[in-house]
Coordinates of C-alpha atoms and ligand atoms in Angstrom, one line a residue:
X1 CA 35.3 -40.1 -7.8
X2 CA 32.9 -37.1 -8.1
X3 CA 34.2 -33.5 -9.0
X4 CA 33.9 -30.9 -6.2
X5 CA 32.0 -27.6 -7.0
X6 CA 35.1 -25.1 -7.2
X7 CA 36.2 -22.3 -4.3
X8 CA 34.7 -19.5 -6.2
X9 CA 31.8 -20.6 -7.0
X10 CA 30.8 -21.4 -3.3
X11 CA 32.4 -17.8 -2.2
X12 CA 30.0 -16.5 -4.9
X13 CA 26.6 -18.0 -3.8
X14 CA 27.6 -17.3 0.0
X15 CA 27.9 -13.4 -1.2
X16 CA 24.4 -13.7 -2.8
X17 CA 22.7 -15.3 -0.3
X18 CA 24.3 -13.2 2.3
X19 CA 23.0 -9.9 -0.2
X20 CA 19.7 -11.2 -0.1
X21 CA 19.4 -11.3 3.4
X22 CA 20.6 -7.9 4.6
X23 CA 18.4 -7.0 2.2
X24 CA 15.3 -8.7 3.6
X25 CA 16.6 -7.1 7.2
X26 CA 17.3 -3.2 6.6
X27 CA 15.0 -3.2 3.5
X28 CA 17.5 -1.0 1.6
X29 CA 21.0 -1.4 0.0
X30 CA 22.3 1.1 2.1
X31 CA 24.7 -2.2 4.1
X32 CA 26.6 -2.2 1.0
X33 CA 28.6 0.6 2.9
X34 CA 28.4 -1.0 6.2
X35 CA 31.9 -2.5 7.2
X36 CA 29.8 -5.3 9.2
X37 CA 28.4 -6.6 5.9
X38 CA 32.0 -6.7 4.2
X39 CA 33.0 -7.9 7.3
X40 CA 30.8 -10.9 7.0
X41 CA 32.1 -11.5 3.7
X42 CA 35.5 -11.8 4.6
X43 CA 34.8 -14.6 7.4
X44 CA 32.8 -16.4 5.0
X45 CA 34.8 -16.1 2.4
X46 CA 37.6 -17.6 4.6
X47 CA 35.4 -20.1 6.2
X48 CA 34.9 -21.2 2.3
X49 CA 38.4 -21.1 1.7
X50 CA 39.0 -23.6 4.3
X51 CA 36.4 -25.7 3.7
X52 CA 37.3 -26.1 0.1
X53 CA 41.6 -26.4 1.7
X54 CA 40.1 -29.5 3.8
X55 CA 38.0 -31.1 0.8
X56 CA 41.5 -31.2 -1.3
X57 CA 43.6 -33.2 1.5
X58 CA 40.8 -35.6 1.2
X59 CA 40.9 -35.7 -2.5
X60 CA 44.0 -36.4 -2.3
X61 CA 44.1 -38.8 -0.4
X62 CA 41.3 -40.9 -2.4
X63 CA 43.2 -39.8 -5.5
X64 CA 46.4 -42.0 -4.3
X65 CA 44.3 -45.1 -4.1
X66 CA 42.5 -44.6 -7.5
X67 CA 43.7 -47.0 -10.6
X68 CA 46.0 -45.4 -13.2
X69 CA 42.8 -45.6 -15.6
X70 CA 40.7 -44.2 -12.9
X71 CA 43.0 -41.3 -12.5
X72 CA 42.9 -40.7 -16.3
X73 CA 39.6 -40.2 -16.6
X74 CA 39.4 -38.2 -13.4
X75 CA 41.5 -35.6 -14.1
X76 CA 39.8 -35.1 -17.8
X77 CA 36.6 -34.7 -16.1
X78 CA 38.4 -32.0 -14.2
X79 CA 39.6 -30.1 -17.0
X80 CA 35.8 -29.7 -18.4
X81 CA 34.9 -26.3 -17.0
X82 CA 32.7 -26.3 -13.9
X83 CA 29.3 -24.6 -15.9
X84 CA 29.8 -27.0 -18.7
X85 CA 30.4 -30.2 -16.0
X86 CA 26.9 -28.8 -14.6
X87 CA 24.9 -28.4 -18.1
X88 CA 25.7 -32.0 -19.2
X89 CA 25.0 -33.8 -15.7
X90 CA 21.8 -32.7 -16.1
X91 CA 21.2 -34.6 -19.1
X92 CA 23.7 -37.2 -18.7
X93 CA 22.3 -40.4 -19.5
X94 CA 22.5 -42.7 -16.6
X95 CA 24.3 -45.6 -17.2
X96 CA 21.8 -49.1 -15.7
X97 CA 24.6 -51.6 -16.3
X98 CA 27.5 -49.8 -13.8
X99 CA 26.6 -49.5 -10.5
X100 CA 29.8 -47.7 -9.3
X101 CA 29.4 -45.0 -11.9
X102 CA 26.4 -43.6 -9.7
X103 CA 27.8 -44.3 -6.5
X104 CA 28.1 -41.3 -4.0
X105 CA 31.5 -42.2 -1.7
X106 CA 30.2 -42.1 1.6
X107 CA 33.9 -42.1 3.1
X108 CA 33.8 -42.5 6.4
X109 CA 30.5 -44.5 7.4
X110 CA 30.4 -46.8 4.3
X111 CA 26.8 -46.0 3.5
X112 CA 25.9 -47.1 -0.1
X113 CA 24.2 -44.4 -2.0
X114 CA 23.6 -44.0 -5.3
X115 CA 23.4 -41.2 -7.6
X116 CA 20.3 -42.0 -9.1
X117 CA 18.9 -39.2 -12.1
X118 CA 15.7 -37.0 -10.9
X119 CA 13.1 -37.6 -12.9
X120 CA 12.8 -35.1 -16.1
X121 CA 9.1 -33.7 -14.7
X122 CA 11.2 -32.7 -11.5
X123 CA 13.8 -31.2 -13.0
X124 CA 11.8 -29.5 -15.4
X125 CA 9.8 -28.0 -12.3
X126 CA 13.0 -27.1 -10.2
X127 CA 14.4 -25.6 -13.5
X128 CA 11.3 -23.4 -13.9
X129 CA 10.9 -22.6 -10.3
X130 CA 14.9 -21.3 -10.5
X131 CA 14.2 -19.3 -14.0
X132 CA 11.0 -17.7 -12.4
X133 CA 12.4 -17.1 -9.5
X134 CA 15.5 -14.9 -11.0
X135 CA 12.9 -13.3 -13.5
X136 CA 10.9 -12.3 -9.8
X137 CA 13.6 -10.8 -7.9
X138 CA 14.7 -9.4 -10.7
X139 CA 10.9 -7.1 -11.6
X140 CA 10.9 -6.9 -7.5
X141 CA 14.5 -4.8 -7.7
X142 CA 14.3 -3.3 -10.8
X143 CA 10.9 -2.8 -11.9
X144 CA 7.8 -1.3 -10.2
X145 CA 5.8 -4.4 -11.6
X146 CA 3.8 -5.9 -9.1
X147 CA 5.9 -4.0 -6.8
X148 CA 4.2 -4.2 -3.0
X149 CA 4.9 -0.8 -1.9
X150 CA 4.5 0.6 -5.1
X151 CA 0.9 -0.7 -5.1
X152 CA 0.2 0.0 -1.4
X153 CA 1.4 3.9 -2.6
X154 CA -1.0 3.9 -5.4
X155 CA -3.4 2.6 -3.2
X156 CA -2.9 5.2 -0.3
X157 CA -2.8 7.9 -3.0
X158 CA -6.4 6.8 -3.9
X159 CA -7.8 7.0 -0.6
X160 CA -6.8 10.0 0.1
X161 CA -8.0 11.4 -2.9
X162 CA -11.2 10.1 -2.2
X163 CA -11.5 11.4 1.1
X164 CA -10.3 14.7 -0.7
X165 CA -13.6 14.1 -2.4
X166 CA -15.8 13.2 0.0
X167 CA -15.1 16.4 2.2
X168 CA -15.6 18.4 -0.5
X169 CA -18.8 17.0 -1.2
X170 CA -19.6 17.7 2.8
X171 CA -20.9 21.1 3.9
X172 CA -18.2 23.2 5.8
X173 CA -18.6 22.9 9.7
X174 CA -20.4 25.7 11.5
X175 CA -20.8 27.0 14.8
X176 CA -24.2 25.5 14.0
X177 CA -23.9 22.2 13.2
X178 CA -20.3 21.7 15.0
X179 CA -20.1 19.0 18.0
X180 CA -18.2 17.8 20.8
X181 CA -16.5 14.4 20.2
X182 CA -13.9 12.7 22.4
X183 CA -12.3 11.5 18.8
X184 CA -11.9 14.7 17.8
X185 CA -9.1 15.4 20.6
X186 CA -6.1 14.0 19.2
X187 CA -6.2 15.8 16.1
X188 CA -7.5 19.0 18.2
X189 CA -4.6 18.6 20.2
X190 CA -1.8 19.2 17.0
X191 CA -3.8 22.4 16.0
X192 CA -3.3 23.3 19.2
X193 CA 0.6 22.6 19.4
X194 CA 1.3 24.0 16.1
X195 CA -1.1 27.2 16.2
X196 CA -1.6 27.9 19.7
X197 CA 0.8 26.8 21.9
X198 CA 2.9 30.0 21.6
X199 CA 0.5 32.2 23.6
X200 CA -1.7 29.7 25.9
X201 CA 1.4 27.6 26.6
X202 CA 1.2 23.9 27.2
X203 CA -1.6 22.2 28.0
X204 CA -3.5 26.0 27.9
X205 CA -2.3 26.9 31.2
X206 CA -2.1 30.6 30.0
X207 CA 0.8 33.2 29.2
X208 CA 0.0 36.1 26.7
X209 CA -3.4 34.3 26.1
X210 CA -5.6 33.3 29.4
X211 CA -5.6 30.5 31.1
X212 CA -8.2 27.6 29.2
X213 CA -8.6 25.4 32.0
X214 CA -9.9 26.8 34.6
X215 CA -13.8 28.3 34.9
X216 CA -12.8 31.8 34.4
X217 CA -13.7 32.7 30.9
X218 CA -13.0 37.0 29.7
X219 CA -15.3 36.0 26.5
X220 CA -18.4 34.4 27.5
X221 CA -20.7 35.1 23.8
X222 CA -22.3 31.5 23.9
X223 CA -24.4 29.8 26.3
X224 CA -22.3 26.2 26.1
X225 CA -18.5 26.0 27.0
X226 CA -17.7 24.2 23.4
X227 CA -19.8 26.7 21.6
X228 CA -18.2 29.1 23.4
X229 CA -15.0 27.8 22.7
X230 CA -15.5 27.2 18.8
X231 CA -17.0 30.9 18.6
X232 CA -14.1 32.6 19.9
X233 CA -11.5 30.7 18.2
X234 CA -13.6 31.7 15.0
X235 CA -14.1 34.8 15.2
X236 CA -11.5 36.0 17.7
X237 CA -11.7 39.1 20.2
X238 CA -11.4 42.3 18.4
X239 CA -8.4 44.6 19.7
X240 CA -6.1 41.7 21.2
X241 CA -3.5 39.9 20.0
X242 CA -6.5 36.4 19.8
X243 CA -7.3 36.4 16.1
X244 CA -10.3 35.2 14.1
X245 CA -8.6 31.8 13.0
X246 CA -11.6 31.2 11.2
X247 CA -13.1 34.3 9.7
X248 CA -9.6 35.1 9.1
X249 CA -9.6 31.9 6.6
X250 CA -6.3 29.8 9.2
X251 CA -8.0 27.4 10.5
X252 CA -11.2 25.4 8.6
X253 CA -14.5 24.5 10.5
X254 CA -12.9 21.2 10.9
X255 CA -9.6 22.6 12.1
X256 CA -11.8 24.9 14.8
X257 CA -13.4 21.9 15.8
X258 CA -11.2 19.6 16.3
X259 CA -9.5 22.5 18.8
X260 CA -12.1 23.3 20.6
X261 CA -12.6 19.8 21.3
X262 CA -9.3 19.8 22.8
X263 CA -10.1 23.0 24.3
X264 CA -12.9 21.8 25.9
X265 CA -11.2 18.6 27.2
X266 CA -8.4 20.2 28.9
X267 CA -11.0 22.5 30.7
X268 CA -13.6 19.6 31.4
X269 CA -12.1 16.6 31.9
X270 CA -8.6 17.2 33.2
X271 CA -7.8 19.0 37.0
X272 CA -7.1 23.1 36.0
X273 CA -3.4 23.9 35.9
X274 CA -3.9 26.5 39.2
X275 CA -1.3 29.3 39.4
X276 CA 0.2 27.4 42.2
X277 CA 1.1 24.5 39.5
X278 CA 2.4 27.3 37.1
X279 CA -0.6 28.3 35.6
X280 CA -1.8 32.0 34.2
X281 CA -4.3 33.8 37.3
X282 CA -7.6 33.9 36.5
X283 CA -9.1 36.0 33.9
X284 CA -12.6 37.4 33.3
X285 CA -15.5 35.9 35.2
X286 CA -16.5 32.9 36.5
X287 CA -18.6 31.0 33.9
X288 CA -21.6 29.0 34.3
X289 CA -22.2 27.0 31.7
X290 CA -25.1 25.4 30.2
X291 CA -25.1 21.5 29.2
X292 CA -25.0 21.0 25.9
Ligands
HEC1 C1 -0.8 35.6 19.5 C2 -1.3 35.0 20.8 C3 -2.5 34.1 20.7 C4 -2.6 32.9 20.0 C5 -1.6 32.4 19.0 C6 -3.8 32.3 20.3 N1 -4.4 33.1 21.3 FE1 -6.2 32.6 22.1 N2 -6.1 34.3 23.2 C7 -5.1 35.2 23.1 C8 -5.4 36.4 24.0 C9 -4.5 37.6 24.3 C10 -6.7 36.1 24.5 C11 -7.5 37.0 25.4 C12 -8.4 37.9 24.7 C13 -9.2 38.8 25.6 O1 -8.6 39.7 26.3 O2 -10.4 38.5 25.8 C14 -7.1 34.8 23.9 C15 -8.3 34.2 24.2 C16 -8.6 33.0 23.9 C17 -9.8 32.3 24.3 C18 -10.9 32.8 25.2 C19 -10.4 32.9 26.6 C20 -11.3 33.7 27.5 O3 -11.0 33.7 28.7 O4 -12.2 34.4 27.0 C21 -9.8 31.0 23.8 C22 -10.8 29.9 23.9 C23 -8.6 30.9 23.0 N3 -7.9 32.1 23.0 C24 -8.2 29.9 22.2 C25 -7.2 29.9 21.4 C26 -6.9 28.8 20.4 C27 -7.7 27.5 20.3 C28 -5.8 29.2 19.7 C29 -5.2 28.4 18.6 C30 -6.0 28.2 17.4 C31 -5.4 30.5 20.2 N4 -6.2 30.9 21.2 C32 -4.3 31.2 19.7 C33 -3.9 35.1 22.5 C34 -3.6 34.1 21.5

């Protein structure tokens, strides 16, 4: 009759497992506080526990109808400790002459099976998978070797700096050599909501500061609307509370373009936000503006 792996030891590699995968789910060991974790721990554990209470009846049982010398010899097998048991099945010699001494008791369905040792190139590959495995999780938890997301930081740390680079190889944007793009919108779009949102409310409809979206334009210094738009923001209006984000060193030639892109989309390619919709009156003078 074979030995049964002990309680404990099943509890244990349930609680590992179950470890491993929280931690492929929230990615963190924060569930260690969580009460659904422990929670899961305790049902296993019991589920075990119950498992391993059923497995005795049917030792038991099987014990009754051993022979005295059977019995002997089973219950000195069980006194060997469990890690010990393991170590010297897996270099037990195995025995060609006694059939029953490899025989796995089927119980119920009288199946013959036997026992038969792996072949030492297997186990030696299984044993090294398990070591390398250990050593793996192991660097994964504890070291930043090989470490995914300490690589993909490295990695993103280097791309940035070599964009750093790269605009500061580029010459600084003008009123010159700046241009409309519909890419440029997004970005334009949190200048505007950080810088000048307070004043031209949302969307630009106007409260301290005019109104950007409709066709009435105070400041009218440039032919085109987007020039128009980038020279204002850059150099501001003297005497009102608009200042020169640019000249004023705010907001780089990037920054100013990037706005005025927005700028300009809110006043050309959305419907103006009229006074009736809760927009700021008009202000200044209808503008006519050149294409660009
Ligand atoms: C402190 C309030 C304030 C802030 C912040 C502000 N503006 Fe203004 N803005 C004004 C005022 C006031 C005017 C009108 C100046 C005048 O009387 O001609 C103005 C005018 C303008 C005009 C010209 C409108 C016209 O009719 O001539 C543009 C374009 C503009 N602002 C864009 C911006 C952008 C883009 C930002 C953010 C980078 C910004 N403003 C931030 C107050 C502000």
């Amino acid at each position: 009759m074979r030995q049964r792996t002990p309680v404990v030891v099943n509890i244990l590699i349930i609680t590992v497992l179950l470890v491993i995968f929280y931690y492929l789910f929230v990615q963190s060991y924060s569930f260690l506080a969580s009460p659904y974790f422990w929670g899961t721990v305790v049902i296993s554990a019991i589920l075990a526990y119950i498992h391993g209470a059923i497995g005795d009846l049917i030792e038991n049982n099987k014990f009754k109808k051993l022979t005295a010398e059977e019995k002997a010899a089973y219950l000195a097998e069980k006194k060997i400790p469990f890690l010990r048991r393991q170590y010297e099945a897996a270099f037990k010699k195995q025995s060609d002459s006694h059939e029953k001494d490899i025989l796995i008791d089927h119980g119920f369905d009288g199946i013959m099976e036997l026992d038969n040792q792996l072949p030492k190139w297997w186990l030696g590959l299984f044993y090294f998978g398990t070591v390398f495995c250990i050593v793996y999780i192991c660097a994964y938890a504890f070291t930043d070797f090989a470490h995914p997301i300490s690589e993909y930081d490295a990695e993103y740390k280097e791309q940035m700096a070599a964009i750093e680079i790269y605009n500061q190889s580029q010459p600084p944007i003008t009123i010159e050599t700046a241009v409309f793009s519909e890419d440029n919108i997004a970005a334009g779009e949190e200048i505007f909501k950080s810088n000048c949102v307070s004043c031209h409310s949302d969307g630009g409809k106007g409260g301290i500061g005019p109104n950007l979206t409709d066709n009435f334009w105070h400041n009218q210094p440039e032919k085109t609307l987007f020039k128009n738009i980038f020279h204002v923001v850059d150099n501001g209006v003297t005497g009102t509370a608009m200042q020169a984000w640019g000249k004023n060193g705010v907001l780089t030639g990037t920054d100013i373009q990037n706005v005025a892109a927005y700028v300009y989309s809110i006043n050309q390619l959305k419907k103006p936000i009229t006074p009736k919709d809760g927009g700021a009156p008009p202000y200044g003078d209808e503008a006519h503006w050149e294409k660009q």
